[in-house]
JSON list of C-alpha atoms in Angstrom, two decimals:
[
{"chain": "A", "resi": 29, "resn": "MET", "atom": "CA", "xyz": [6.06, -7.67, 9.23]},
{"chain": "A", "resi": 30, "resn": "VAL", "atom": "CA", "xyz": [8.83, -5.75, 10.96]},
{"chain": "A", "resi": 31, "resn": "GLY", "atom": "CA", "xyz": [10.44, -5.01, 7.58]},
{"chain": "A", "resi": 32, "resn": "ILE", "atom": "CA", "xyz": [7.19, -3.54, 6.27]},
{"chain": "A", "resi": 33, "resn": "ALA", "atom": "CA", "xyz": [6.77, -1.38, 9.38]},
{"chain": "A", "resi": 34, "resn": "ALA", "atom": "CA", "xyz": [10.40, -0.21, 9.32]},
{"chain": "A", "resi": 35, "resn": "GLY", "atom": "CA", "xyz": [10.42, 0.47, 5.58]},
{"chain": "A", "resi": 36, "resn": "PHE", "atom": "CA", "xyz": [7.23, 2.48, 5.77]},
{"chain": "A", "resi": 37, "resn": "THR", "atom": "CA", "xyz": [8.38, 4.47, 8.80]},
{"chain": "A", "resi": 38, "resn": "VAL", "atom": "CA", "xyz": [11.59, 5.43, 7.00]},
{"chain": "A", "resi": 39, "resn": "MET", "atom": "CA", "xyz": [9.52, 6.35, 3.93]},
{"chain": "A", "resi": 40, "resn": "VAL", "atom": "CA", "xyz": [7.29, 8.73, 5.93]},
{"chain": "A", "resi": 41, "resn": "ALA", "atom": "CA", "xyz": [10.37, 10.44, 7.36]},
{"chain": "A", "resi": 42, "resn": "ALA", "atom": "CA", "xyz": [12.03, 10.66, 3.94]},
{"chain": "A", "resi": 43, "resn": "VAL", "atom": "CA", "xyz": [8.93, 12.11, 2.32]},
{"chain": "A", "resi": 44, "resn": "GLY", "atom": "CA", "xyz": [8.77, 14.73, 5.06]},
{"chain": "A", "resi": 45, "resn": "LEU", "atom": "CA", "xyz": [12.47, 15.55, 4.78]},
{"chain": "A", "resi": 46, "resn": "GLY", "atom": "CA", "xyz": [12.62, 16.08, 1.06]},
{"chain": "A", "resi": 47, "resn": "LEU", "atom": "CA", "xyz": [10.55, 14.00, -1.25]},
{"chain": "A", "resi": 48, "resn": "GLY", "atom": "CA", "xyz": [7.52, 16.06, -0.32]},
{"chain": "A", "resi": 49, "resn": "ALA", "atom": "CA", "xyz": [9.44, 19.15, -1.47]},
{"chain": "A", "resi": 50, "resn": "ALA", "atom": "CA", "xyz": [10.19, 17.42, -4.78]},
{"chain": "A", "resi": 51, "resn": "PHE", "atom": "CA", "xyz": [6.46, 16.84, -5.31]},
{"chain": "A", "resi": 52, "resn": "ALA", "atom": "CA", "xyz": [5.77, 20.48, -4.44]},
{"chain": "A", "resi": 53, "resn": "ALA", "atom": "CA", "xyz": [8.44, 21.66, -6.90]},
{"chain": "A", "resi": 54, "resn": "TRP", "atom": "CA", "xyz": [7.36, 19.26, -9.65]},
{"chain": "A", "resi": 55, "resn": "PRO", "atom": "CA", "xyz": [3.63, 18.57, -9.36]},
{"chain": "A", "resi": 56, "resn": "LEU", "atom": "CA", "xyz": [3.85, 16.41, -12.48]},
{"chain": "A", "resi": 57, "resn": "LEU", "atom": "CA", "xyz": [5.97, 13.95, -10.50]},
{"chain": "A", "resi": 58, "resn": "TYR", "atom": "CA", "xyz": [3.13, 13.52, -8.00]},
{"chain": "A", "resi": 59, "resn": "GLU", "atom": "CA", "xyz": [0.60, 13.17, -10.83]},
{"chain": "A", "resi": 60, "resn": "LEU", "atom": "CA", "xyz": [2.75, 10.50, -12.49]},
{"chain": "A", "resi": 61, "resn": "LEU", "atom": "CA", "xyz": [3.01, 8.63, -9.20]},
{"chain": "A", "resi": 62, "resn": "LYS", "atom": "CA", "xyz": [-0.73, 8.93, -8.57]},
{"chain": "A", "resi": 63, "resn": "TYR", "atom": "CA", "xyz": [-1.78, 7.64, -11.99]},
{"chain": "A", "resi": 64, "resn": "GLY", "atom": "CA", "xyz": [1.04, 5.11, -12.17]},
{"chain": "A", "resi": 65, "resn": "GLY", "atom": "CA", "xyz": [-0.03, 3.84, -8.76]},
{"chain": "A", "resi": 66, "resn": "ALA", "atom": "CA", "xyz": [-3.64, 3.61, -9.92]},
{"chain": "A", "resi": 67, "resn": "ALA", "atom": "CA", "xyz": [-2.57, 1.66, -13.00]},
{"chain": "A", "resi": 68, "resn": "TYR", "atom": "CA", "xyz": [-0.55, -0.67, -10.80]},
{"chain": "A", "resi": 69, "resn": "LEU", "atom": "CA", "xyz": [-3.54, -1.20, -8.50]},
{"chain": "A", "resi": 70, "resn": "LEU", "atom": "CA", "xyz": [-5.71, -2.05, -11.52]},
{"chain": "A", "resi": 71, "resn": "TYR", "atom": "CA", "xyz": [-3.05, -4.56, -12.58]},
{"chain": "A", "resi": 72, "resn": "LEU", "atom": "CA", "xyz": [-3.08, -6.05, -9.06]},
{"chain": "A", "resi": 73, "resn": "ALA", "atom": "CA", "xyz": [-6.88, -6.26, -9.12]},
{"chain": "A", "resi": 74, "resn": "TRP", "atom": "CA", "xyz": [-6.67, -8.11, -12.45]},
{"chain": "A", "resi": 75, "resn": "LYS", "atom": "CA", "xyz": [-4.08, -10.54, -11.03]},
{"chain": "A", "resi": 76, "resn": "ILE", "atom": "CA", "xyz": [-6.17, -11.09, -7.88]},
{"chain": "A", "resi": 77, "resn": "ALA", "atom": "CA", "xyz": [-9.36, -11.69, -9.88]},
{"chain": "A", "resi": 78, "resn": "ARG", "atom": "CA", "xyz": [-7.60, -14.26, -12.07]},
{"chain": "A", "resi": 79, "resn": "SER", "atom": "CA", "xyz": [-5.71, -16.03, -9.29]},
{"chain": "A", "resi": 80, "resn": "GLY", "atom": "CA", "xyz": [-6.75, -19.44, -8.07]},
{"chain": "A", "resi": 81, "resn": "PRO", "atom": "CA", "xyz": [-6.28, -21.41, -4.89]},
{"chain": "A", "resi": 82, "resn": "ILE", "atom": "CA", "xyz": [-2.82, -22.00, -3.47]},
{"chain": "A", "resi": 83, "resn": "SER", "atom": "CA", "xyz": [-1.29, -25.22, -4.79]},
{"chain": "A", "resi": 84, "resn": "ALA", "atom": "CA", "xyz": [-2.08, -28.52, -3.11]},
{"chain": "A", "resi": 85, "resn": "GLY", "atom": "CA", "xyz": [1.27, -28.38, -1.30]},
{"chain": "A", "resi": 86, "resn": "GLY", "atom": "CA", "xyz": [0.06, -25.27, 0.49]},
{"chain": "A", "resi": 87, "resn": "GLU", "atom": "CA", "xyz": [3.15, -23.23, -0.37]},
{"chain": "A", "resi": 88, "resn": "ALA", "atom": "CA", "xyz": [2.64, -19.72, -1.68]},
{"chain": "A", "resi": 89, "resn": "GLY", "atom": "CA", "xyz": [6.36, -19.04, -2.03]},
{"chain": "A", "resi": 90, "resn": "ARG", "atom": "CA", "xyz": [8.97, -18.05, 0.47]},
{"chain": "A", "resi": 91, "resn": "PRO", "atom": "CA", "xyz": [8.26, -15.06, 2.72]},
{"chain": "A", "resi": 92, "resn": "MET", "atom": "CA", "xyz": [10.13, -11.82, 2.10]},
{"chain": "A", "resi": 93, "resn": "THR", "atom": "CA", "xyz": [13.21, -11.13, 4.17]},
{"chain": "A", "resi": 94, "resn": "PHE", "atom": "CA", "xyz": [13.32, -8.07, 6.44]},
{"chain": "A", "resi": 95, "resn": "LEU", "atom": "CA", "xyz": [15.23, -6.06, 3.84]},
{"chain": "A", "resi": 96, "resn": "GLU", "atom": "CA", "xyz": [13.00, -7.19, 0.96]},
{"chain": "A", "resi": 97, "resn": "ALA", "atom": "CA", "xyz": [9.88, -6.20, 2.89]},
{"chain": "A", "resi": 98, "resn": "ALA", "atom": "CA", "xyz": [11.39, -2.82, 3.86]},
{"chain": "A", "resi": 99, "resn": "ALA", "atom": "CA", "xyz": [12.53, -2.13, 0.28]},
{"chain": "A", "resi": 100, "resn": "PHE", "atom": "CA", "xyz": [9.15, -3.20, -1.12]},
{"chain": "A", "resi": 101, "resn": "GLN", "atom": "CA", "xyz": [7.55, -0.19, 0.55]},
{"chain": "A", "resi": 102, "resn": "TRP", "atom": "CA", "xyz": [9.53, 2.05, -1.82]},
{"chain": "A", "resi": 103, "resn": "ILE", "atom": "CA", "xyz": [7.81, 0.54, -4.86]},
{"chain": "A", "resi": 104, "resn": "ASN", "atom": "CA", "xyz": [4.41, 0.12, -3.21]},
{"chain": "A", "resi": 105, "resn": "PRO", "atom": "CA", "xyz": [2.08, 2.81, -4.64]},
{"chain": "A", "resi": 106, "resn": "LYS", "atom": "CA", "xyz": [-0.28, 2.54, -1.67]},
{"chain": "A", "resi": 107, "resn": "ALA", "atom": "CA", "xyz": [2.60, 3.26, 0.72]},
{"chain": "A", "resi": 108, "resn": "TRP", "atom": "CA", "xyz": [3.66, 6.29, -1.35]},
{"chain": "A", "resi": 109, "resn": "VAL", "atom": "CA", "xyz": [0.17, 7.73, -1.42]},
{"chain": "A", "resi": 110, "resn": "MET", "atom": "CA", "xyz": [-0.23, 7.19, 2.33]},
{"chain": "A", "resi": 111, "resn": "ALA", "atom": "CA", "xyz": [3.18, 8.71, 3.14]},
{"chain": "A", "resi": 112, "resn": "VAL", "atom": "CA", "xyz": [2.61, 11.79, 0.97]},
{"chain": "A", "resi": 113, "resn": "GLY", "atom": "CA", "xyz": [-0.92, 12.18, 2.33]},
{"chain": "A", "resi": 114, "resn": "ALA", "atom": "CA", "xyz": [0.29, 11.85, 5.93]},
{"chain": "A", "resi": 115, "resn": "ILE", "atom": "CA", "xyz": [2.88, 14.57, 5.49]},
{"chain": "A", "resi": 116, "resn": "ALA", "atom": "CA", "xyz": [0.49, 16.89, 3.65]},
{"chain": "A", "resi": 117, "resn": "THR", "atom": "CA", "xyz": [-2.43, 16.31, 6.01]},
{"chain": "A", "resi": 118, "resn": "TYR", "atom": "CA", "xyz": [-1.03, 15.70, 9.47]},
{"chain": "A", "resi": 119, "resn": "THR", "atom": "CA", "xyz": [2.22, 17.67, 9.60]},
{"chain": "A", "resi": 120, "resn": "PRO", "atom": "CA", "xyz": [1.70, 21.37, 10.31]},
{"chain": "A", "resi": 121, "resn": "GLN", "atom": "CA", "xyz": [4.36, 23.71, 8.90]},
{"chain": "A", "resi": 122, "resn": "ALA", "atom": "CA", "xyz": [4.89, 25.51, 12.24]},
{"chain": "A", "resi": 123, "resn": "GLY", "atom": "CA", "xyz": [7.48, 23.43, 14.10]},
{"chain": "A", "resi": 124, "resn": "PHE", "atom": "CA", "xyz": [7.71, 21.16, 11.08]},
{"chain": "A", "resi": 125, "resn": "LEU", "atom": "CA", "xyz": [10.60, 18.92, 12.21]},
{"chain": "A", "resi": 126, "resn": "GLY", "atom": "CA", "xyz": [9.02, 18.23, 15.59]},
{"chain": "A", "resi": 127, "resn": "ASN", "atom": "CA", "xyz": [5.66, 17.54, 13.96]},
{"chain": "A", "resi": 128, "resn": "LEU", "atom": "CA", "xyz": [7.34, 15.31, 11.37]},
{"chain": "A", "resi": 129, "resn": "ALA", "atom": "CA", "xyz": [8.96, 13.31, 14.18]},
{"chain": "A", "resi": 130, "resn": "ILE", "atom": "CA", "xyz": [5.58, 12.85, 15.88]},
{"chain": "A", "resi": 131, "resn": "VAL", "atom": "CA", "xyz": [3.83, 11.80, 12.64]},
{"chain": "A", "resi": 132, "resn": "THR", "atom": "CA", "xyz": [6.66, 9.39, 11.80]},
{"chain": "A", "resi": 133, "resn": "VAL", "atom": "CA", "xyz": [6.59, 7.77, 15.26]},
{"chain": "A", "resi": 134, "resn": "VAL", "atom": "CA", "xyz": [2.79, 7.48, 15.27]},
{"chain": "A", "resi": 135, "resn": "PHE", "atom": "CA", "xyz": [2.74, 5.88, 11.82]},
{"chain": "A", "resi": 136, "resn": "GLY", "atom": "CA", "xyz": [5.56, 3.55, 12.87]},
{"chain": "A", "resi": 137, "resn": "LEU", "atom": "CA", "xyz": [3.69, 2.46, 16.00]},
{"chain": "A", "resi": 138, "resn": "VAL", "atom": "CA", "xyz": [0.36, 1.98, 14.24]},
{"chain": "A", "resi": 139, "resn": "ASN", "atom": "CA", "xyz": [1.83, 0.19, 11.24]},
{"chain": "A", "resi": 140, "resn": "LEU", "atom": "CA", "xyz": [3.17, -2.94, 12.94]},
{"chain": "A", "resi": 141, "resn": "PRO", "atom": "CA", "xyz": [-0.09, -3.93, 14.68]},
{"chain": "A", "resi": 142, "resn": "SER", "atom": "CA", "xyz": [-1.99, -3.20, 11.46]},
{"chain": "A", "resi": 143, "resn": "VAL", "atom": "CA", "xyz": [0.32, -5.42, 9.41]},
{"chain": "A", "resi": 144, "resn": "GLY", "atom": "CA", "xyz": [0.04, -8.07, 12.12]},
{"chain": "A", "resi": 145, "resn": "CYS", "atom": "CA", "xyz": [-3.77, -8.03, 11.92]},
{"chain": "A", "resi": 146, "resn": "TRP", "atom": "CA", "xyz": [-3.55, -8.27, 8.13]},
{"chain": "A", "resi": 147, "resn": "ALA", "atom": "CA", "xyz": [-1.23, -11.29, 8.38]},
{"chain": "A", "resi": 148, "resn": "LEU", "atom": "CA", "xyz": [-3.46, -13.03, 10.95]},
{"chain": "A", "resi": 149, "resn": "PHE", "atom": "CA", "xyz": [-6.52, -12.37, 8.80]},
{"chain": "A", "resi": 150, "resn": "GLY", "atom": "CA", "xyz": [-4.73, -13.86, 5.79]},
{"chain": "A", "resi": 151, "resn": "THR", "atom": "CA", "xyz": [-3.69, -16.92, 7.75]},
{"chain": "A", "resi": 152, "resn": "ALA", "atom": "CA", "xyz": [-7.24, -17.44, 9.03]},
{"chain": "A", "resi": 153, "resn": "LEU", "atom": "CA", "xyz": [-8.69, -17.07, 5.54]},
{"chain": "A", "resi": 154, "resn": "ARG", "atom": "CA", "xyz": [-6.23, -19.60, 4.17]},
{"chain": "A", "resi": 155, "resn": "ARG", "atom": "CA", "xyz": [-7.63, -22.14, 6.61]},
{"chain": "A", "resi": 156, "resn": "VAL", "atom": "CA", "xyz": [-11.24, -21.35, 5.70]},
{"chain": "A", "resi": 157, "resn": "LEU", "atom": "CA", "xyz": [-11.12, -20.96, 1.93]},
{"chain": "A", "resi": 158, "resn": "HIS", "atom": "CA", "xyz": [-10.65, -24.46, 0.57]},
{"chain": "A", "resi": 159, "resn": "ALA", "atom": "CA", "xyz": [-13.22, -24.86, -2.19]},
{"chain": "A", "resi": 160, "resn": "PRO", "atom": "CA", "xyz": [-12.10, -23.41, -5.53]},
{"chain": "A", "resi": 161, "resn": "ALA", "atom": "CA", "xyz": [-15.47, -21.66, -5.94]},
{"chain": "A", "resi": 162, "resn": "ALA", "atom": "CA", "xyz": [-15.09, -19.95, -2.55]},
{"chain": "A", "resi": 163, "resn": "VAL", "atom": "CA", "xyz": [-11.54, -18.86, -3.40]},
{"chain": "A", "resi": 164, "resn": "ARG", "atom": "CA", "xyz": [-12.72, -17.53, -6.76]},
{"chain": "A", "resi": 165, "resn": "ALA", "atom": "CA", "xyz": [-15.61, -15.59, -5.18]},
{"chain": "A", "resi": 166, "resn": "PHE", "atom": "CA", "xyz": [-13.31, -14.16, -2.50]},
{"chain": "A", "resi": 167, "resn": "ASN", "atom": "CA", "xyz": [-10.67, -13.15, -5.04]},
{"chain": "A", "resi": 168, "resn": "LEU", "atom": "CA", "xyz": [-13.26, -11.48, -7.27]},
{"chain": "A", "resi": 169, "resn": "GLY", "atom": "CA", "xyz": [-14.67, -9.61, -4.27]},
{"chain": "A", "resi": 170, "resn": "MET", "atom": "CA", "xyz": [-11.23, -8.41, -3.22]},
{"chain": "A", "resi": 171, "resn": "ALA", "atom": "CA", "xyz": [-10.39, -7.35, -6.78]},
{"chain": "A", "resi": 172, "resn": "LEU", "atom": "CA", "xyz": [-13.63, -5.36, -7.03]},
{"chain": "A", "resi": 173, "resn": "LEU", "atom": "CA", "xyz": [-12.97, -3.67, -3.69]},
{"chain": "A", "resi": 174, "resn": "LEU", "atom": "CA", "xyz": [-9.48, -2.74, -4.86]},
{"chain": "A", "resi": 175, "resn": "VAL", "atom": "CA", "xyz": [-10.91, -1.22, -8.04]},
{"chain": "A", "resi": 176, "resn": "ALA", "atom": "CA", "xyz": [-13.56, 0.60, -5.96]},
{"chain": "A", "resi": 177, "resn": "SER", "atom": "CA", "xyz": [-10.79, 2.09, -3.80]},
{"chain": "A", "resi": 178, "resn": "LEU", "atom": "CA", "xyz": [-9.69, 4.00, -6.91]},
{"chain": "A", "resi": 179, "resn": "TYR", "atom": "CA", "xyz": [-12.94, 5.97, -6.93]},
{"chain": "A", "resi": 180, "resn": "PRO", "atom": "CA", "xyz": [-11.31, 9.23, -5.74]},
{"chain": "A", "resi": 181, "resn": "ILE", "atom": "CA", "xyz": [-8.86, 9.14, -8.65]},
{"chain": "A", "resi": 182, "resn": "ALA", "atom": "CA", "xyz": [-11.61, 8.31, -11.14]},
{"chain": "A", "resi": 183, "resn": "ALA", "atom": "CA", "xyz": [-13.78, 11.11, -9.75]},
{"chain": "A", "resi": 184, "resn": "ASP", "atom": "CA", "xyz": [-10.81, 13.49, -10.05]},
{"chain": "A", "resi": 185, "resn": "ILE", "atom": "CA", "xyz": [-10.35, 12.54, -13.71]},
{"chain": "A", "resi": 186, "resn": "LEU", "atom": "CA", "xyz": [-14.06, 12.97, -14.47]},
{"chain": "A", "resi": 187, "resn": "HIS", "atom": "CA", "xyz": [-14.23, 16.48, -12.98]}
]
């Protein structure tokens, strides 16, 4: 959890310090990231919809290390979209570096409790979802919600 929070906080700062300028200079780069991220989310939705219950041994694999979790943020399309959106939306140009510092700190402080809630929710669900039919229904619901979250991109394409 700390790796995710640290990796994302560094990403927000990096986007503000230069990657945001790269997107401004090359809008195609942002478009590629946006549509590539959407394609990745569709792939994740497909994998979620097709996944089954965790094996009888209860092991879902080893947890990520701090560095793996921090580095994962750099290939996580949702993190990229959030970081770019945060800089574009919440960081006024006047006094940019000071505002960037504030946005970075706020996102860093909010991220860890959010990730913690997500992890606790996942742990609680693991204890509740035992029947294969319940797991299947939950996974299908989550996959559909993930696809629905792509509505803004779909609406953008259709207009």
